[in-house]
Amino acid sequence: MNKREKGWANIAEIAGEQGIVAMEGVQAVSPRLANLALEFGYGDIYDNDALDRKQRTLITLSSLITQGQFGHTLTFHFKAALRSGLTKEEILELITHCSGYVGFPKAMNALTVFDQTYKEWIEEQEYVK
Amino acid sequence: MNKREKGWANIAEIAGEQGIVAMEGVQAVSPRLANLALEFGYGDIYDNDALDRKQRTLITLSSLITQGQFGHTLTFHFKAALRSGLTKEEILELITHCSGYVGFPKAMNALTVFDQTYKEWIEEQEYVK
Amino acid sequence: MNKREKGWANIAEIAGEQGIVAMEGVQAVSPRLANLALEFGYGDIYDNDALDRKQRTLITLSSLITQGQFGHTLTFHFKAALRSGLTKEEILELITHCSGYVGFPKAMNALTVFDQTYKEWIEEQEYVK
Amino acid sequence: MNKREKGWANIAEIAGEQGIVAMEGVQAVSPRLANLALEFGYGDIYDNDALDRKQRTLITLSSLITQGQFGHTLTFHFKAALRSGLTKEEILELITHCSGYVGFPKAMNALTVFDQTYKEWIEEQEYVK
Amino acid sequence: MNKREKGWANIAEIAGEQGIVAMEGVQAVSPRLANLALEFGYGDIYDNDALDRKQRTLITLSSLITQGQFGHTLTFHFKAALRSGLTKEEILELITHCSGYVGFPKAMNALTVFDQTYKEWIEEQEYVK
Amino acid sequence: MNKREKGWANIAEIAGEQGIVAMEGVQAVSPRLANLALEFGYGDIYDNDALDRKQRTLITLSSLITQGQFGHTLTFHFKAALRSGLTKEEILELITHCSGYVGFPKAMNALTVFDQTYKEWIEEQEYVK
C-alpha cells in the first residue's frame, strides 16, 4: 500500500463516508492539493503510534476552535471525533476547557456548531441501523 | 476547601513549584486577575473528570501552538505536560500533528521552544534527585 | 445574590432579552459552560467599577473584530453596545479606528455586520414602543 | 486627479464593476471609512510601481487565507485576481503553497470558496460577451 | 497644517517623545510606510471627535492583546495609554476584561508586559521632574 | 533523486547555507518533523512550476507577517527572499502593502525585523566576497 492509498484508508477509518466524499470534492477541484492532503496529512501524519486517534482528535479540535474555524471543517472533525470514540461529554468538556485558553466567544461558537453536529450525527446513526 | 484554595491545589499539582511562583507573580501585579485565574481557570475548569490531566494538556498545548504563543507560556505548559506524564515522544508527535493543521512555521517554532524546555526539565529533575 | 444570580442580572442588564435567550440556549446544551460564563464572565468580570459599561463594550467589540468573529457573536455585542448607550456614530468610529490596527478586510466585514444589526435594532426598538 | 479620485480609478481597474458597487455600499453606511479605504488603500498603497498588480494580488490573497477570511472578502479578491491576470492554475497553486504555511483546514476552506467563485466568474465572463 | 504635519502633531501628543523617536526610526527604513502611518494612521484616523483619546486607547490595547502583539508595540501603546490619562487600575481592568474574551494566556502575557512598562513609566516620570 | 533528496536540494537553493543548518537543527530534535518538512514542504510544494520562486516568497512572507511570526522564522524567509532575487524595494513595498490588510502594528514589526535582517544580509554578502 503506497502513501496515497494509506491516506485513503486512514481518512475512511477516521472520518468515514463523509471523509471520502469531502476528499473526492477536493480532488475534483485540485488533484494536487488532495494528493498532498492524502499523502502528507492522512498518510504520513496519522501513520504513527506515539498518539492514538482520540488524542489526535483532541489536538485537532483544539486547534480548529482556537483558529476560529467554525464552518464545515469543524462539523467534519466533530463527526470524526464522535467516530473515533470521543463521547458527547468529552467533547463538551473540551469546549469548556478551551474557554479558559481562547475566551468565551470562540467556545460559545464551537458549542453552537457541536450542538447542531451532534443532532445530525444521531440522526445519521439511526438511519444506518 | 473553597474554590480559590482548590485552584492553588490544582496549580501546584499540574505545574509544580513553577506554577506557584508564576501565580504569585501574577498576584503581585493584579490580585484580581490571579484570583480569577485560580478560581475559574485552575479551580472550576480543572475540577471535572470528563477529561484527564494528560488530555487537558494536549488540548492546552495545541491551542497555544495555534495561537502562536511561543514565550514563557509555552515553556510553562510544556513543563506541566512533562509533569502530567506526557512523554517526550508524545509531545514531539503533538507538534508534528499540529504541523498539518497550523502549518510548518508555528510547528517549527514550537519545536525550538520544546527542545530548550526539555533540556531545562531534565536538569531540574536531576537537581531534585 | 450569589455569583450566578449576579451573572443573570448582569447579562439581562447588558444584553437584554436577547442575552437571556442566548444564555438559556447555551445552558440547554452545556449547563457547565453556561454556569462558568455566568459566574466568571458576567458575574466576576463585570462586577467591578474600574471600567464602566461603555468602556467594556469598546474593549469587547475591538477584540471580536480583531479575532474575526463576524457571526452571531458580533451581532450580539453590537446590540449590547447600543443598549449600553454607545451611539451609531461611536460604533462606526470604533470600526474606522480598528481599520488601522487590523486592516481593511476585518473592518469592512464588521461594518457589514453592524449595518444589518443596526437595522434590526431600530426595528426592535420601534416594536417595543 | 486627487487621491480619492485615484482610489476610485484604481478600484475600478483592480476589481471592476463589483469593486465600485462594494465601495458604494461601504460609502452608504460609513462615508468616512469608504473615503479612508479609497484614499489610503486604493489611492496611496496601490499607487506605487515597486510591485505590480499580480504580485499585490498574491500578497493580498495569502493574507486573507492566513486570516481565515473566507466570506465575501475572499470572493471579491479572487475575482480581482482573475481580473488582474492570475490564472486558475496560479491561484490553485497559491492555495496549495499556503497549505504548508497555514495548515490544511484554511487551505481547504479557501479552495471551496475559489471553486464557487471561479464558476461565478466564468458565468459573468460569458454574460459579458 | 497638512495631513502629515497633523500626523506628527498627533503622534507627539498621543505618544510623546517615544512616539517621535519611533516614527523617525520607521522613516529611516521606509519613508513611504512612515508617511502612510502619519497621514492615514495618526492624521486621518485620530482626526475625529466621535471617540476621545482614552476611548481610542482602550480599543487599540484590546486589539493588540487579542492579536498577541506583546513586544515593543504593546509597550509603546501602554505608555501612550498612561499618557492619555488611563490609570494603572483602568489598564489592569482592561487586561482582566480581555481574559474572558481572549483567554488567560494572552491576558497573562499582557500583564507581564504592563508590569514592566509601568515601572519604566514611573522612572521616566520621575526623571522628568 | 527521491522526495527527501529533492527537499534538501530545494532548501539549499531557496535558503542557502542557513537553510541547511536550520533543517539539520530540526532533524536533531525531531527527525520525523524534519523529514515531513523536507518531503512535503520543500519537496512536494516547491516542486511545481505554476508559481516561481519570487512569487512563492511573496506568498510566504505575507502569510508570516499576517500570522505575526516575527522571530527567527521571518528573518529566515526575508533572507530566502533576498536570495531568490526580491529587491529591498520590493520587500519594503510588500510590507507597506500588508499594512492595509493586517494593520500598522504587524507591518511596523515586520519592518523592524527586515531592517535588522537586511543589515545582516549585506554583511554576509560582503564576507562571502
JSON list of C-alpha atoms in Angstrom, two decimals, chain F:
[
{"chain": "F", "resi": 1, "resn": "MET", "atom": "CA", "xyz": [16.52, 11.75, -6.64]},
{"chain": "F", "resi": 2, "resn": "ASN", "atom": "CA", "xyz": [13.82, 10.80, -4.14]},
{"chain": "F", "resi": 3, "resn": "LYS", "atom": "CA", "xyz": [11.48, 13.27, -2.47]},
{"chain": "F", "resi": 4, "resn": "ARG", "atom": "CA", "xyz": [13.65, 13.85, 0.59]},
{"chain": "F", "resi": 5, "resn": "GLU", "atom": "CA", "xyz": [16.73, 14.46, -1.52]},
{"chain": "F", "resi": 6, "resn": "LYS", "atom": "CA", "xyz": [14.73, 16.87, -3.63]},
{"chain": "F", "resi": 7, "resn": "GLY", "atom": "CA", "xyz": [13.72, 18.61, -0.39]},
{"chain": "F", "resi": 8, "resn": "TRP", "atom": "CA", "xyz": [17.38, 19.04, 0.63]},
{"chain": "F", "resi": 9, "resn": "ALA", "atom": "CA", "xyz": [18.25, 20.31, -2.83]},
{"chain": "F", "resi": 10, "resn": "ASN", "atom": "CA", "xyz": [15.39, 22.80, -2.80]},
{"chain": "F", "resi": 11, "resn": "ILE", "atom": "CA", "xyz": [16.07, 24.13, 0.69]},
{"chain": "F", "resi": 12, "resn": "ALA", "atom": "CA", "xyz": [19.72, 24.62, -0.26]},
{"chain": "F", "resi": 13, "resn": "GLU", "atom": "CA", "xyz": [18.73, 26.55, -3.35]},
{"chain": "F", "resi": 14, "resn": "ILE", "atom": "CA", "xyz": [15.98, 28.57, -1.68]},
{"chain": "F", "resi": 15, "resn": "ALA", "atom": "CA", "xyz": [17.54, 29.36, 1.67]},
{"chain": "F", "resi": 16, "resn": "GLY", "atom": "CA", "xyz": [21.24, 28.60, 1.18]},
{"chain": "F", "resi": 17, "resn": "GLU", "atom": "CA", "xyz": [23.60, 27.58, 3.97]},
{"chain": "F", "resi": 18, "resn": "GLN", "atom": "CA", "xyz": [21.26, 28.96, 6.68]},
{"chain": "F", "resi": 19, "resn": "GLY", "atom": "CA", "xyz": [18.53, 26.65, 5.33]},
{"chain": "F", "resi": 20, "resn": "ILE", "atom": "CA", "xyz": [20.65, 23.52, 5.64]},
{"chain": "F", "resi": 21, "resn": "VAL", "atom": "CA", "xyz": [21.82, 24.47, 9.14]},
{"chain": "F", "resi": 22, "resn": "ALA", "atom": "CA", "xyz": [18.24, 25.22, 10.26]},
{"chain": "F", "resi": 23, "resn": "MET", "atom": "CA", "xyz": [16.88, 21.94, 8.91]},
{"chain": "F", "resi": 24, "resn": "GLU", "atom": "CA", "xyz": [19.75, 19.97, 10.47]},
{"chain": "F", "resi": 25, "resn": "GLY", "atom": "CA", "xyz": [18.77, 21.63, 13.75]},
{"chain": "F", "resi": 26, "resn": "VAL", "atom": "CA", "xyz": [15.18, 20.43, 13.36]},
{"chain": "F", "resi": 27, "resn": "GLN", "atom": "CA", "xyz": [16.45, 16.98, 12.44]},
{"chain": "F", "resi": 28, "resn": "ALA", "atom": "CA", "xyz": [18.49, 16.75, 15.64]},
{"chain": "F", "resi": 29, "resn": "VAL", "atom": "CA", "xyz": [15.34, 17.28, 17.73]},
{"chain": "F", "resi": 30, "resn": "SER", "atom": "CA", "xyz": [12.70, 15.58, 15.59]},
{"chain": "F", "resi": 31, "resn": "PRO", "atom": "CA", "xyz": [13.87, 13.59, 12.56]},
{"chain": "F", "resi": 32, "resn": "ARG", "atom": "CA", "xyz": [10.20, 12.90, 11.82]},
{"chain": "F", "resi": 33, "resn": "LEU", "atom": "CA", "xyz": [9.17, 16.57, 11.61]},
{"chain": "F", "resi": 34, "resn": "ALA", "atom": "CA", "xyz": [12.31, 17.42, 9.61]},
{"chain": "F", "resi": 35, "resn": "ASN", "atom": "CA", "xyz": [11.60, 14.65, 7.11]},
{"chain": "F", "resi": 36, "resn": "LEU", "atom": "CA", "xyz": [7.99, 15.77, 6.67]},
{"chain": "F", "resi": 37, "resn": "ALA", "atom": "CA", "xyz": [9.10, 19.37, 6.14]},
{"chain": "F", "resi": 38, "resn": "LEU", "atom": "CA", "xyz": [11.68, 18.22, 3.60]},
{"chain": "F", "resi": 39, "resn": "GLU", "atom": "CA", "xyz": [9.44, 15.80, 1.73]},
{"chain": "F", "resi": 40, "resn": "PHE", "atom": "CA", "xyz": [6.14, 17.66, 1.87]},
{"chain": "F", "resi": 41, "resn": "GLY", "atom": "CA", "xyz": [7.27, 21.28, 2.33]},
{"chain": "F", "resi": 42, "resn": "TYR", "atom": "CA", "xyz": [10.44, 21.64, 0.32]},
{"chain": "F", "resi": 43, "resn": "GLY", "atom": "CA", "xyz": [9.96, 18.50, -1.79]},
{"chain": "F", "resi": 44, "resn": "ASP", "atom": "CA", "xyz": [6.32, 18.42, -2.90]},
{"chain": "F", "resi": 45, "resn": "ILE", "atom": "CA", "xyz": [5.12, 22.00, -2.55]},
{"chain": "F", "resi": 46, "resn": "TYR", "atom": "CA", "xyz": [8.12, 23.69, -4.19]},
{"chain": "F", "resi": 47, "resn": "ASP", "atom": "CA", "xyz": [8.25, 21.04, -6.92]},
{"chain": "F", "resi": 48, "resn": "ASN", "atom": "CA", "xyz": [5.80, 22.76, -9.25]},
{"chain": "F", "resi": 49, "resn": "ASP", "atom": "CA", "xyz": [6.18, 25.44, -11.90]},
{"chain": "F", "resi": 50, "resn": "ALA", "atom": "CA", "xyz": [2.78, 27.16, -11.70]},
{"chain": "F", "resi": 51, "resn": "LEU", "atom": "CA", "xyz": [4.40, 29.77, -9.45]},
{"chain": "F", "resi": 52, "resn": "ASP", "atom": "CA", "xyz": [8.05, 30.80, -9.50]},
{"chain": "F", "resi": 53, "resn": "ARG", "atom": "CA", "xyz": [10.38, 31.29, -6.54]},
{"chain": "F", "resi": 54, "resn": "LYS", "atom": "CA", "xyz": [9.82, 35.04, -6.22]},
{"chain": "F", "resi": 55, "resn": "GLN", "atom": "CA", "xyz": [6.05, 34.58, -6.27]},
{"chain": "F", "resi": 56, "resn": "ARG", "atom": "CA", "xyz": [6.22, 31.88, -3.59]},
{"chain": "F", "resi": 57, "resn": "THR", "atom": "CA", "xyz": [8.35, 34.16, -1.48]},
{"chain": "F", "resi": 58, "resn": "LEU", "atom": "CA", "xyz": [5.75, 36.95, -1.64]},
{"chain": "F", "resi": 59, "resn": "ILE", "atom": "CA", "xyz": [3.06, 34.49, -0.54]},
{"chain": "F", "resi": 60, "resn": "THR", "atom": "CA", "xyz": [5.16, 33.08, 2.30]},
{"chain": "F", "resi": 61, "resn": "LEU", "atom": "CA", "xyz": [6.18, 36.49, 3.64]},
{"chain": "F", "resi": 62, "resn": "SER", "atom": "CA", "xyz": [2.62, 37.81, 3.53]},
{"chain": "F", "resi": 63, "resn": "SER", "atom": "CA", "xyz": [1.42, 34.78, 5.47]},
{"chain": "F", "resi": 64, "resn": "LEU", "atom": "CA", "xyz": [4.13, 35.10, 8.14]},
{"chain": "F", "resi": 65, "resn": "ILE", "atom": "CA", "xyz": [3.51, 38.84, 8.61]},
{"chain": "F", "resi": 66, "resn": "THR", "atom": "CA", "xyz": [-0.23, 38.16, 8.88]},
{"chain": "F", "resi": 67, "resn": "GLN", "atom": "CA", "xyz": [0.38, 35.37, 11.43]},
{"chain": "F", "resi": 68, "resn": "GLY", "atom": "CA", "xyz": [2.51, 37.72, 13.49]},
{"chain": "F", "resi": 69, "resn": "GLN", "atom": "CA", "xyz": [5.55, 35.42, 13.26]},
{"chain": "F", "resi": 70, "resn": "PHE", "atom": "CA", "xyz": [8.31, 37.98, 13.88]},
{"chain": "F", "resi": 71, "resn": "GLY", "atom": "CA", "xyz": [11.18, 35.89, 15.22]},
{"chain": "F", "resi": 72, "resn": "HIS", "atom": "CA", "xyz": [13.74, 33.64, 13.51]},
{"chain": "F", "resi": 73, "resn": "THR", "atom": "CA", "xyz": [11.18, 32.40, 11.00]},
{"chain": "F", "resi": 74, "resn": "LEU", "atom": "CA", "xyz": [10.66, 35.82, 9.47]},
{"chain": "F", "resi": 75, "resn": "THR", "atom": "CA", "xyz": [14.40, 36.53, 9.42]},
{"chain": "F", "resi": 76, "resn": "PHE", "atom": "CA", "xyz": [14.93, 33.18, 7.69]},
{"chain": "F", "resi": 77, "resn": "HIS", "atom": "CA", "xyz": [12.37, 33.91, 4.98]},
{"chain": "F", "resi": 78, "resn": "PHE", "atom": "CA", "xyz": [13.49, 37.52, 4.46]},
{"chain": "F", "resi": 79, "resn": "LYS", "atom": "CA", "xyz": [16.97, 36.12, 3.69]},
{"chain": "F", "resi": 80, "resn": "ALA", "atom": "CA", "xyz": [15.49, 33.49, 1.40]},
{"chain": "F", "resi": 81, "resn": "ALA", "atom": "CA", "xyz": [13.56, 36.30, -0.34]},
{"chain": "F", "resi": 82, "resn": "LEU", "atom": "CA", "xyz": [16.71, 38.35, -0.91]},
{"chain": "F", "resi": 83, "resn": "ARG", "atom": "CA", "xyz": [18.41, 35.19, -2.17]},
{"chain": "F", "resi": 84, "resn": "SER", "atom": "CA", "xyz": [15.51, 34.50, -4.57]},
{"chain": "F", "resi": 85, "resn": "GLY", "atom": "CA", "xyz": [16.08, 37.89, -6.15]},
{"chain": "F", "resi": 86, "resn": "LEU", "atom": "CA", "xyz": [13.49, 40.06, -4.43]},
{"chain": "F", "resi": 87, "resn": "THR", "atom": "CA", "xyz": [14.99, 43.53, -4.00]},
{"chain": "F", "resi": 88, "resn": "LYS", "atom": "CA", "xyz": [14.99, 45.62, -0.84]},
{"chain": "F", "resi": 89, "resn": "GLU", "atom": "CA", "xyz": [12.47, 47.90, -2.55]},
{"chain": "F", "resi": 90, "resn": "GLU", "atom": "CA", "xyz": [10.10, 45.04, -3.35]},
{"chain": "F", "resi": 91, "resn": "ILE", "atom": "CA", "xyz": [10.22, 43.71, 0.22]},
{"chain": "F", "resi": 92, "resn": "LEU", "atom": "CA", "xyz": [9.63, 47.18, 1.69]},
{"chain": "F", "resi": 93, "resn": "GLU", "atom": "CA", "xyz": [6.66, 47.56, -0.64]},
{"chain": "F", "resi": 94, "resn": "LEU", "atom": "CA", "xyz": [5.32, 44.13, 0.37]},
{"chain": "F", "resi": 95, "resn": "ILE", "atom": "CA", "xyz": [5.39, 45.30, 4.00]},
{"chain": "F", "resi": 96, "resn": "THR", "atom": "CA", "xyz": [3.64, 48.55, 3.03]},
{"chain": "F", "resi": 97, "resn": "HIS", "atom": "CA", "xyz": [1.01, 46.65, 1.04]},
{"chain": "F", "resi": 98, "resn": "CYS", "atom": "CA", "xyz": [0.39, 44.41, 4.05]},
{"chain": "F", "resi": 99, "resn": "SER", "atom": "CA", "xyz": [-0.25, 47.44, 6.30]},
{"chain": "F", "resi": 100, "resn": "GLY", "atom": "CA", "xyz": [-3.65, 47.93, 4.62]},
{"chain": "F", "resi": 101, "resn": "TYR", "atom": "CA", "xyz": [-4.60, 44.28, 5.04]},
{"chain": "F", "resi": 102, "resn": "VAL", "atom": "CA", "xyz": [-3.28, 43.47, 8.53]},
{"chain": "F", "resi": 103, "resn": "GLY", "atom": "CA", "xyz": [-2.93, 46.92, 10.13]},
{"chain": "F", "resi": 104, "resn": "PHE", "atom": "CA", "xyz": [0.07, 49.03, 11.11]},
{"chain": "F", "resi": 105, "resn": "PRO", "atom": "CA", "xyz": [1.29, 47.15, 14.21]},
{"chain": "F", "resi": 106, "resn": "LYS", "atom": "CA", "xyz": [2.19, 43.97, 12.30]},
{"chain": "F", "resi": 107, "resn": "ALA", "atom": "CA", "xyz": [3.60, 46.00, 9.38]},
{"chain": "F", "resi": 108, "resn": "MET", "atom": "CA", "xyz": [5.80, 48.04, 11.74]},
{"chain": "F", "resi": 109, "resn": "ASN", "atom": "CA", "xyz": [7.05, 44.89, 13.48]},
{"chain": "F", "resi": 110, "resn": "ALA", "atom": "CA", "xyz": [7.88, 43.30, 10.13]},
{"chain": "F", "resi": 111, "resn": "LEU", "atom": "CA", "xyz": [9.77, 46.43, 9.14]},
{"chain": "F", "resi": 112, "resn": "THR", "atom": "CA", "xyz": [11.91, 46.28, 12.28]},
{"chain": "F", "resi": 113, "resn": "VAL", "atom": "CA", "xyz": [12.80, 42.66, 11.58]},
{"chain": "F", "resi": 114, "resn": "PHE", "atom": "CA", "xyz": [13.56, 43.40, 7.94]},
{"chain": "F", "resi": 115, "resn": "ASP", "atom": "CA", "xyz": [15.79, 46.35, 8.78]},
{"chain": "F", "resi": 116, "resn": "GLN", "atom": "CA", "xyz": [17.93, 44.16, 11.03]},
{"chain": "F", "resi": 117, "resn": "THR", "atom": "CA", "xyz": [17.88, 41.22, 8.61]},
{"chain": "F", "resi": 118, "resn": "TYR", "atom": "CA", "xyz": [18.92, 43.36, 5.66]},
{"chain": "F", "resi": 119, "resn": "LYS", "atom": "CA", "xyz": [21.97, 44.64, 7.54]},
{"chain": "F", "resi": 120, "resn": "GLU", "atom": "CA", "xyz": [22.99, 41.08, 8.40]},
{"chain": "F", "resi": 121, "resn": "TRP", "atom": "CA", "xyz": [22.45, 40.02, 4.79]},
{"chain": "F", "resi": 122, "resn": "ILE", "atom": "CA", "xyz": [24.68, 42.80, 3.43]},
{"chain": "F", "resi": 123, "resn": "GLU", "atom": "CA", "xyz": [27.40, 41.87, 5.89]},
{"chain": "F", "resi": 124, "resn": "GLU", "atom": "CA", "xyz": [27.14, 38.20, 4.98]},
{"chain": "F", "resi": 125, "resn": "GLN", "atom": "CA", "xyz": [27.37, 39.04, 1.28]},
{"chain": "F", "resi": 126, "resn": "GLU", "atom": "CA", "xyz": [30.49, 41.12, 1.83]},
{"chain": "F", "resi": 127, "resn": "TYR", "atom": "CA", "xyz": [32.01, 38.36, 3.90]},
{"chain": "F", "resi": 128, "resn": "VAL", "atom": "CA", "xyz": [31.48, 35.93, 1.01]},
{"chain": "F", "resi": 129, "resn": "LYS", "atom": "CA", "xyz": [33.37, 38.14, -1.46]}
]
